[in-house]
Tab-separated table of C-alpha atoms and ligand atoms in Angstrom:
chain	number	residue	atom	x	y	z
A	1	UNK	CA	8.323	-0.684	-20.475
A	2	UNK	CA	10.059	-1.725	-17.332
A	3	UNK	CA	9.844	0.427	-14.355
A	4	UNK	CA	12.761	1.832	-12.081
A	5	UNK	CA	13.113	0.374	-8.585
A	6	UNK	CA	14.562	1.416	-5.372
A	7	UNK	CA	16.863	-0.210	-3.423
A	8	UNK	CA	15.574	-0.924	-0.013
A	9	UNK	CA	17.717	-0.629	3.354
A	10	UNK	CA	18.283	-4.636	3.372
A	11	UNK	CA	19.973	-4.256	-0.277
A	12	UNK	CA	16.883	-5.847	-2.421
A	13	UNK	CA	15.073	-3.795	-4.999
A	14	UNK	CA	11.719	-2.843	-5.178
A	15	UNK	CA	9.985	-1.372	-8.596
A	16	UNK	CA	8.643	2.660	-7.599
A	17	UNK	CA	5.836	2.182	-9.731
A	18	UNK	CA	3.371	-1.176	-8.657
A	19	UNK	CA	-0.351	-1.819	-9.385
A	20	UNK	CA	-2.766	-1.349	-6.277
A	21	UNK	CA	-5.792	-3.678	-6.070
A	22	UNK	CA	-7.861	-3.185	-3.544
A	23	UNK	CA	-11.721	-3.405	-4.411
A	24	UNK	CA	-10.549	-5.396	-7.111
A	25	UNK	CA	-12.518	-8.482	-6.135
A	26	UNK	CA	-14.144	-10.261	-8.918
A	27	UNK	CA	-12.680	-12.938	-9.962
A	28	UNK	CA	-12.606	-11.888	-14.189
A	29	UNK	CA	-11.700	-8.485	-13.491
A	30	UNK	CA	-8.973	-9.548	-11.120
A	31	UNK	CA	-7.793	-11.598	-13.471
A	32	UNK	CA	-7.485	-9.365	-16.794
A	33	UNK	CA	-6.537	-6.582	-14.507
A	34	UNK	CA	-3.121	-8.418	-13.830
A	35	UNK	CA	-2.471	-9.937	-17.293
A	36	UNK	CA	-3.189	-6.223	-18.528
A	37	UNK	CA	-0.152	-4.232	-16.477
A	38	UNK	CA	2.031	-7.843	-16.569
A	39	UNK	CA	1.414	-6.873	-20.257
A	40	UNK	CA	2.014	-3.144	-19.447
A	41	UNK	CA	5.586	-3.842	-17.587
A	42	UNK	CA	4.288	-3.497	-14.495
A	43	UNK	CA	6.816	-5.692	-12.125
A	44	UNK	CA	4.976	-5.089	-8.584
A	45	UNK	CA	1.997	-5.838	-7.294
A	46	UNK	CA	0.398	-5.020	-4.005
A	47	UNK	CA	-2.193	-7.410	-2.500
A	48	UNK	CA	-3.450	-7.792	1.152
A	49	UNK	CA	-5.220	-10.841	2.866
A	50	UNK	CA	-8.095	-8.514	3.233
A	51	UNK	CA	-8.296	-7.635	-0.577
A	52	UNK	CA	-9.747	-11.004	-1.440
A	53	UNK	CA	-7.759	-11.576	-4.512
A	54	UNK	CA	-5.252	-12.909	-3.645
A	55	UNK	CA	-6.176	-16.427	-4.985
A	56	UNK	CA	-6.543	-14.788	-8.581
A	57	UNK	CA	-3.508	-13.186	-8.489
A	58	UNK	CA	-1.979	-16.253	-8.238
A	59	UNK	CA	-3.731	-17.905	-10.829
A	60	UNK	CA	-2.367	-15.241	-13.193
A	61	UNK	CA	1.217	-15.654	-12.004
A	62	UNK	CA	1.018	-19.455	-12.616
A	63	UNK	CA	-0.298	-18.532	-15.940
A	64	UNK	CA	2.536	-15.958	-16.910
A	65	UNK	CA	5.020	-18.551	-15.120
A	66	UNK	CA	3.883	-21.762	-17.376
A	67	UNK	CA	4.359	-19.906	-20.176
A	68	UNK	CA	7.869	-18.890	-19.820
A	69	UNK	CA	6.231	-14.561	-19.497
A	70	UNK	CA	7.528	-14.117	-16.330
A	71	UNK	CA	10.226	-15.671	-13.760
A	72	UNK	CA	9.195	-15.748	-9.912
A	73	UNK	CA	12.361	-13.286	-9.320
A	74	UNK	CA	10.893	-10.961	-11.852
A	75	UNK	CA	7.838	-10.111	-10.109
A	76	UNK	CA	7.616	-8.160	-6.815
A	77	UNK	CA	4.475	-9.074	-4.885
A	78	UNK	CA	3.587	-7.341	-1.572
A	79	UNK	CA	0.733	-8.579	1.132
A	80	UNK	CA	-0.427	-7.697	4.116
A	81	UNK	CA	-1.247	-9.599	7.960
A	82	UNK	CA	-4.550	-8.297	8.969
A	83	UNK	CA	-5.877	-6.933	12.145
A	84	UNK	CA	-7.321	-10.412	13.501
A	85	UNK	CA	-3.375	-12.072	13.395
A	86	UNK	CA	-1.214	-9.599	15.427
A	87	UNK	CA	-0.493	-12.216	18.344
A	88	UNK	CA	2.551	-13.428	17.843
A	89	UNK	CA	1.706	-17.195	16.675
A	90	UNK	CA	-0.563	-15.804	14.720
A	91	UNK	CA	1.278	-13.675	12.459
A	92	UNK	CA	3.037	-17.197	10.277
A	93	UNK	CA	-0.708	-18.357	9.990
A	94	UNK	CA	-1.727	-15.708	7.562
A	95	UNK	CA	1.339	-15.180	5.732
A	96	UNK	CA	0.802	-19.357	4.675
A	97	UNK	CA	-2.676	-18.165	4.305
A	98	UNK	CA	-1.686	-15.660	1.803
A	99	UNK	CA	1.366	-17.955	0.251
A	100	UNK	CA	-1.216	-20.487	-0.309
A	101	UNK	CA	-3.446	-18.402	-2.291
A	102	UNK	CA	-1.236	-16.803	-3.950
A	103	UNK	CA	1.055	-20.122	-5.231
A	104	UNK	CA	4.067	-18.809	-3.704
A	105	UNK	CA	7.081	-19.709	-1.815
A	106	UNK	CA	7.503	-16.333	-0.435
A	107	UNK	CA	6.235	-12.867	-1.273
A	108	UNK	CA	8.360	-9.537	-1.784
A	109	UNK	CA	7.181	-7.282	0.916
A	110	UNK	CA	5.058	-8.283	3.983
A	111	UNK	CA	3.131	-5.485	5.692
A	112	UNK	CA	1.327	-5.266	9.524
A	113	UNK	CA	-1.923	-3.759	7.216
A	114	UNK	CA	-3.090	-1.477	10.358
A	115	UNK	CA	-1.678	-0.547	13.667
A	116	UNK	CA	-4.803	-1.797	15.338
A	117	UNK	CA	-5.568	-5.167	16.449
A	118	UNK	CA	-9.092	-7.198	16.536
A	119	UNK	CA	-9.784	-10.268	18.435
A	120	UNK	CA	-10.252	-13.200	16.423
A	121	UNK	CA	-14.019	-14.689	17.552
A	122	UNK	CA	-13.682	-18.067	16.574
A	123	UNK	CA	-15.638	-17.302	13.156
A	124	UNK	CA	-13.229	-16.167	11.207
A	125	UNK	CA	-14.753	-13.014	10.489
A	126	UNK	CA	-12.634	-9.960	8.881
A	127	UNK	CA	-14.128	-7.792	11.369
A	128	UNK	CA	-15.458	-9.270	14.506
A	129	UNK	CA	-17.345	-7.407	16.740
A	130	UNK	CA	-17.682	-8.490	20.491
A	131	UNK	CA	-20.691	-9.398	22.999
A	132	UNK	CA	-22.254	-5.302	22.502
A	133	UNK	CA	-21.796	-4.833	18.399
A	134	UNK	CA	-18.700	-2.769	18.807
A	135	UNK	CA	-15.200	-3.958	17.142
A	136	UNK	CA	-13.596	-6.656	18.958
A	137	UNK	CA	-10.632	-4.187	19.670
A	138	UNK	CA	-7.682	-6.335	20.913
A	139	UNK	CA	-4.655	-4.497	22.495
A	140	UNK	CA	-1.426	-6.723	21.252
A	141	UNK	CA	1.894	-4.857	21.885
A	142	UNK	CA	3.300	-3.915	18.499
A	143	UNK	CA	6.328	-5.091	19.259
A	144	UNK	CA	5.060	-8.325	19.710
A	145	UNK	CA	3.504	-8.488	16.463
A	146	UNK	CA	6.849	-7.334	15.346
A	147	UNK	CA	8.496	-9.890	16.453
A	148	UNK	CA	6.191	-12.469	14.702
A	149	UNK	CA	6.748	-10.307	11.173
A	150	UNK	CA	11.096	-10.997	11.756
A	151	UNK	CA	10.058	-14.751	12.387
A	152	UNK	CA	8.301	-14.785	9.119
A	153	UNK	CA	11.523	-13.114	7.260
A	154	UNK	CA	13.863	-15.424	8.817
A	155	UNK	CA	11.788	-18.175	7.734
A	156	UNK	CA	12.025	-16.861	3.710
A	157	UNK	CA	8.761	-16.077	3.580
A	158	UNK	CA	8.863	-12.539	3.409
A	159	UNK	CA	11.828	-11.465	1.575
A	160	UNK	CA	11.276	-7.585	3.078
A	161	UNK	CA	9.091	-6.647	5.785
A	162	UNK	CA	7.631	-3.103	6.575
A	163	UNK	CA	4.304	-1.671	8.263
A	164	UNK	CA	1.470	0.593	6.839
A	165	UNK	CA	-0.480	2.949	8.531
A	166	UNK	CA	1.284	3.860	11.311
A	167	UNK	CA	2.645	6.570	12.400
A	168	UNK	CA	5.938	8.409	13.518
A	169	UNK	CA	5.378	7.150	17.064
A	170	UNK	CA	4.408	3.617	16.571
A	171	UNK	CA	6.696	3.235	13.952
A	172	UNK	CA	9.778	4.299	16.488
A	173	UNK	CA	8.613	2.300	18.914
A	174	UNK	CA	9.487	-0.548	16.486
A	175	UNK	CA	12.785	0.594	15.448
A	176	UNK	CA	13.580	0.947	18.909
A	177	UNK	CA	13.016	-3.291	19.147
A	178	UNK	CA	13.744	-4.218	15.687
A	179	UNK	CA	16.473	-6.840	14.957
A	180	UNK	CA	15.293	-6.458	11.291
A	181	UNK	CA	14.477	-3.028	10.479
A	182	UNK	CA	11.025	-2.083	8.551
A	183	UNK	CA	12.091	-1.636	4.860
A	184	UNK	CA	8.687	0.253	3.947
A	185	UNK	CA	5.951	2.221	5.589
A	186	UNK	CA	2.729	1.903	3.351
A	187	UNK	CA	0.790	5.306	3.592
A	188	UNK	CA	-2.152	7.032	2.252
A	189	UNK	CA	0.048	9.687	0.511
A	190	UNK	CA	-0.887	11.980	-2.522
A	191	UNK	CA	-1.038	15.363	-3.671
A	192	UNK	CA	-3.435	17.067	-0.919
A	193	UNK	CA	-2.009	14.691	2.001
A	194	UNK	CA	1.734	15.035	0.982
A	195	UNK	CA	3.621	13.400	4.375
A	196	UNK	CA	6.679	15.115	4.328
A	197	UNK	CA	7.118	15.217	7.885
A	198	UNK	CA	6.498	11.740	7.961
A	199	UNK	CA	8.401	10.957	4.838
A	200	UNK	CA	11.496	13.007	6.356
A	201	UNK	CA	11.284	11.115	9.708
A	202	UNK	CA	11.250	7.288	7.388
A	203	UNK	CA	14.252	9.118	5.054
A	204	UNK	CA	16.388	9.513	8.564
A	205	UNK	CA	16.067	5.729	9.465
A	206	UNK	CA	16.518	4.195	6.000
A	207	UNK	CA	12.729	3.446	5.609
A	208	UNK	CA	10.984	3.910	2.370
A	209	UNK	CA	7.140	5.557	1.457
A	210	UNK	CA	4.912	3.762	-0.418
A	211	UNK	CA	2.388	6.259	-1.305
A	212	UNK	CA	-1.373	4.222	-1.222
A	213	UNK	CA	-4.269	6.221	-2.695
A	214	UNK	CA	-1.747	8.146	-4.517
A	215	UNK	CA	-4.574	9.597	-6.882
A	216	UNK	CA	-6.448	10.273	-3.987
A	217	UNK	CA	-8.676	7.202	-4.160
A	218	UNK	CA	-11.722	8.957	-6.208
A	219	UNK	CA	-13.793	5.498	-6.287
A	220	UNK	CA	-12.969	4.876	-2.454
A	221	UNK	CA	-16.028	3.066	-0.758
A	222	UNK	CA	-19.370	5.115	0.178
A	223	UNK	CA	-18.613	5.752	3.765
A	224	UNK	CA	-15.015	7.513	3.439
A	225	UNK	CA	-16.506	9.844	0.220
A	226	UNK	CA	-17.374	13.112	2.343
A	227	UNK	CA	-19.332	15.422	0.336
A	228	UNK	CA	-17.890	18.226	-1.271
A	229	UNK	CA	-14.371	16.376	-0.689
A	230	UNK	CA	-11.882	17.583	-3.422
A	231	UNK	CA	-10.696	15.381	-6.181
A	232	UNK	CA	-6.641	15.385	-6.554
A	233	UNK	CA	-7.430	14.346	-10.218
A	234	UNK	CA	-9.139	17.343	-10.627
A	235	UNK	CA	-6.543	19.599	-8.956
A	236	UNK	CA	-6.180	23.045	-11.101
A	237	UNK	CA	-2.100	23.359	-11.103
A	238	UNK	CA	-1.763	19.278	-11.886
A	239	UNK	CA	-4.085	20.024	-15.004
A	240	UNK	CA	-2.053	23.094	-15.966
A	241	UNK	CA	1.005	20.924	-15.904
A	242	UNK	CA	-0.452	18.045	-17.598
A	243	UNK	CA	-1.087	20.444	-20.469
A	244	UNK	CA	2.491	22.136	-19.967
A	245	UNK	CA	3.908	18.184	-20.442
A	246	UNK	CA	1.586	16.779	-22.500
A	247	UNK	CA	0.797	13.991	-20.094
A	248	UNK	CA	-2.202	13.073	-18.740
A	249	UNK	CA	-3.315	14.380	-14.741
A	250	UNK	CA	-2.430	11.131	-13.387
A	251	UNK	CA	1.056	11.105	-14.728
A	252	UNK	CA	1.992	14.485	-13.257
A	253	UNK	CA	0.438	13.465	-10.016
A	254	UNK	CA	2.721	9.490	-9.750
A	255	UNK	CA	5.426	11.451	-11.260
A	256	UNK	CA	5.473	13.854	-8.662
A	257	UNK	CA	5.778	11.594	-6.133
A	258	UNK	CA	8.356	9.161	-7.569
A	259	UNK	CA	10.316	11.840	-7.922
A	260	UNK	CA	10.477	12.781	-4.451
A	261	UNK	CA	11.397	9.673	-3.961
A	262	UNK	CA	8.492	7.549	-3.091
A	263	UNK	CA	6.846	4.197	-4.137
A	264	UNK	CA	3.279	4.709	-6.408
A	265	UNK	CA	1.105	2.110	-6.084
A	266	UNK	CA	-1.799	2.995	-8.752
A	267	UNK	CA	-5.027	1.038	-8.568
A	268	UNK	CA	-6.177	0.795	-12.618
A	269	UNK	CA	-8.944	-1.956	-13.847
A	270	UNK	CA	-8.729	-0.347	-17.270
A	271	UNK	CA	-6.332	-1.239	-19.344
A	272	UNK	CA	-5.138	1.862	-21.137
A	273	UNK	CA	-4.938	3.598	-17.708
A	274	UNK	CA	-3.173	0.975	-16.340
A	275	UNK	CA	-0.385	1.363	-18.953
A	276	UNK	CA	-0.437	5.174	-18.735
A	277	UNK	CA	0.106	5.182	-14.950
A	278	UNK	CA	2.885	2.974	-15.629
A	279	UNK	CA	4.829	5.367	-18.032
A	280	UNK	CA	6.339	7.887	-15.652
A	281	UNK	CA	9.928	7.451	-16.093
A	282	UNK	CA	10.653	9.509	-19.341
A	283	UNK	CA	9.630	13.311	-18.108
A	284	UNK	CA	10.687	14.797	-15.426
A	285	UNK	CA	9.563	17.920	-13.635
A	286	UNK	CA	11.117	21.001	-13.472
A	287	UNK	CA	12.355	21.985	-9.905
A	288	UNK	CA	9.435	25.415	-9.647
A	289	UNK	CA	6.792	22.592	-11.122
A	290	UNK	CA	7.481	20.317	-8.326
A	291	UNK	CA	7.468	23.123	-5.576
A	292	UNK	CA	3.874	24.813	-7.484
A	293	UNK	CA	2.342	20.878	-6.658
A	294	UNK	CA	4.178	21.027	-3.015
A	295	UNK	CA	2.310	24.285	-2.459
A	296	UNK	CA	-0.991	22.334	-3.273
A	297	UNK	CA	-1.048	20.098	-0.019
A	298	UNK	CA	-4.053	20.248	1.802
A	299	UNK	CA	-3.284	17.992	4.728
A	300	UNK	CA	-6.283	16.242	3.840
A	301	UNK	CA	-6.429	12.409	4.757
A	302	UNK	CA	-9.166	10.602	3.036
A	303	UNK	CA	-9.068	7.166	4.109
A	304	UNK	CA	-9.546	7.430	8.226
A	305	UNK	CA	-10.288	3.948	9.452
A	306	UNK	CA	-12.704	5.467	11.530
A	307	UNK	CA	-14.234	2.299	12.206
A	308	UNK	CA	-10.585	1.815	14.622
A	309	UNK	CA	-11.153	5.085	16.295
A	310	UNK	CA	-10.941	4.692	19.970
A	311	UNK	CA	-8.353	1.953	19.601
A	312	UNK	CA	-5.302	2.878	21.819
A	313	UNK	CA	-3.202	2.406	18.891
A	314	UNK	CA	-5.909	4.436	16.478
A	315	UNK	CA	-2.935	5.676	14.229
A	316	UNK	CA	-3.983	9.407	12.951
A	317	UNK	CA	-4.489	11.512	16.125
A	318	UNK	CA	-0.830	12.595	15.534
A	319	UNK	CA	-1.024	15.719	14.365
A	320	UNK	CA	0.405	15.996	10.279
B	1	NAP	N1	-2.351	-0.152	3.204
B	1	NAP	C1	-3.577	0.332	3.152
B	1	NAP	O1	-4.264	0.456	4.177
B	1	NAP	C2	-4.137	0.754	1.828
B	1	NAP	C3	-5.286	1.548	1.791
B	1	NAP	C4	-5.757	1.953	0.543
B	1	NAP	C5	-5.120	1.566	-0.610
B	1	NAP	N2	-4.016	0.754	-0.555
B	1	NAP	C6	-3.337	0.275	-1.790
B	1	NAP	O2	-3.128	1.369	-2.668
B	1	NAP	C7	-3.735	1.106	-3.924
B	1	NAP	C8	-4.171	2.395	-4.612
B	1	NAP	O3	-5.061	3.133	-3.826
B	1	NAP	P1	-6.629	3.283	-4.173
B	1	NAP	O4	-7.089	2.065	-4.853
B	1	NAP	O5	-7.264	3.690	-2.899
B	1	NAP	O6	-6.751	4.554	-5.105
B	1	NAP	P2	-5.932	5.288	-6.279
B	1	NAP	O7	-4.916	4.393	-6.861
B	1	NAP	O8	-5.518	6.599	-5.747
B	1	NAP	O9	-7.104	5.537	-7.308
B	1	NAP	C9	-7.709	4.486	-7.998
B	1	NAP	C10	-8.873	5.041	-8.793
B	1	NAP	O10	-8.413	5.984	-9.751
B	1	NAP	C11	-8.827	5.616	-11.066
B	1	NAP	N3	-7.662	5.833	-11.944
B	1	NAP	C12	-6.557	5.062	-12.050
B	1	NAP	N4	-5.665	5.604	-12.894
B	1	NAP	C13	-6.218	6.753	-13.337
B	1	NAP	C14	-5.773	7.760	-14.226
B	1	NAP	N5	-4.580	7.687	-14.820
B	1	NAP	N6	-6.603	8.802	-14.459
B	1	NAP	C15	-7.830	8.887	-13.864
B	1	NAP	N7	-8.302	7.969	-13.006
B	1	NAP	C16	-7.499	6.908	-12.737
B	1	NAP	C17	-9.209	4.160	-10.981
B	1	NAP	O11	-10.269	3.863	-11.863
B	1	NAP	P3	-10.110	2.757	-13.037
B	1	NAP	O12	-9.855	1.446	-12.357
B	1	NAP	O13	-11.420	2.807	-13.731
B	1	NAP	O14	-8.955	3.213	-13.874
B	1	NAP	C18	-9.665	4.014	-9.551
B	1	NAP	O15	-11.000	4.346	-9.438
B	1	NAP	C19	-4.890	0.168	-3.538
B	1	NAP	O16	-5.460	-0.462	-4.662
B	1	NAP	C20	-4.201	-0.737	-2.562
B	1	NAP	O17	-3.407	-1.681	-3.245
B	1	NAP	C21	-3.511	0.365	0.649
């Protein structure tokens, strides 16, 4: 089943509904994970350098390509620059980082993964700490790093560019520079942290939501998992609904934010979930159904970053 896409404020097209995979890192699972939703229709896939899959990823697209499944134009692939590359120069070393892994020419969408910088030790490290055990916190103007991400798109390497993670601030601050405008913001975003301020704000610039976590990321690492934290799957008036639509929770919950107008990226390893998070284009919910699962927002934002806190460009101090 293919999915519907958007049409993104530089004119190309990107699929609402594409499979997440981060913690998605060994190498099997990676693997059958992306054959499964290529099998299931799914047309967009969002990576990062930091995932660590990348290289399998692309070992499935080569397959899919040999064999005449898939077309490079058919396939929307997003990745992101991570926080040890926001200098300038640096930002075209990990997007050929990421090209290379992935067996690419170019990829869809490239995102700046997190407002905050780190400085780069010299070991290569994804997060290195400095001289006292704290984060190597690096302070690189945004809209230098910016500036790097419009080099990359006028090189073809990016076909779209966009940032994740930041907020209304930050993200003027870089329309305020931008020769090439973000096309996406990439957002934790999901039925008890609904962003319609933020989403608003994007709407009035031409910038698109891509809602991350958008089942509210129940298998998110130790260390984020606060006890006694509620479960959007297990949300009361999503369940009612499910029953009222005969669909399962998850639909009602992607559905409900495709149809205000956002970008789902599910992450699935299992196959029949996979295709089921994939089939939310033939329901639709009833105008009092969608404002019953607006009334459910909790404001609640369940992946902090807190490891970045005390950053001076530590993203979520702005109030929701
Ligand atoms: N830019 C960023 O900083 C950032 C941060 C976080 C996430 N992301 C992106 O967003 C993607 C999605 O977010 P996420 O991985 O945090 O969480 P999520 O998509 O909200 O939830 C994934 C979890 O839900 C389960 N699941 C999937 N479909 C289901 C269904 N229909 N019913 C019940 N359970 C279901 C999955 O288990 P099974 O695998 O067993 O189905 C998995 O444990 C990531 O993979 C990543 O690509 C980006």
């Amino acid at each position: 089943m293919a999915t519907q896409s958007l049409t993104l404020n530089n004119g190309h097209k990107m699929p609402l509904v594409g499979l997440g995979s981060w913690q998605v890192t060994s190498p099997e699972e990676c693997k059958d994970t992306i054959r499964a939703a290529l099998d299931a229709g799914y047309r967009h896939i969002d990576t990062a350098y930091a995932y660590h899959n990348e290289a399998f990823i692309g070992e499935v697209l080569q397959e899919y390509f040999k064999a005449g499944k898939l077309r490079r134009e058919d396939i929307f692939v997003t990745t992101k620059l991570w926080v040890t590359y926001h200098e300038k120069d640096r930002v075209p070393l990990c997007i050929v980082e990421s090209l290379k892994k992935l067996q690419l020419d170019y990829v869809d969408m490239y995102l700046i993964h997190l407002p905050v910088g780190l400085r780069e030790t010299g070991k290569g490290e994804p997060f290195p700490l400095d001289e006292n055990d704290k984060p190597a916190f690096q302070d690189v103007l945004l809209t230098d790093t910016w500036k790097g991400m419009e080099q990359v798109a006028r090189s073809g390497q990016a076909k779209s560019i966009g940032v994740s993670n930041f907020n209304m601030e930050q993200t003027e601050r870089i329309c305020k520079i931008a020769e090439i405008l973000p096309a996406t913001n990439q957002v934790e975003c999901h039925l008890y942290l609904q962003q319609e301020k933020l989403f608003q704000f994007l709407k009035e610039k031409g910038i698109t939501v891509t809602a991350y976590s958008p089942l509210g990321s129940p298998t998110r690492p130790a260390h984020m998992l606060k006890e006694g934290a509620p479960r959007v799957l297990d949300d009361p008036v999503a369940k009612d609904l499910a029953t009222k639509y005969k669909r399962s929770v998850g639909q009602i919950l992607l559905r409900y934010l495709v149809q205000r107008g956002m970008i789902v990226i599910p992450k699935s390893s299992n196959p029949s979930r996979i295709l089921e998070n994939v089939k939310v284009f033939d329901f639709e919910l009833s105008g009092e159904d969608m404002s019953k699962l607006s009334a459910q927002d909790k404001k609640l934002r369940f992946l902090t970053f807190l490891e970045f806190k005390g950053h001076s460009e530590y993203p979520f101090d702005e109030p929701l």
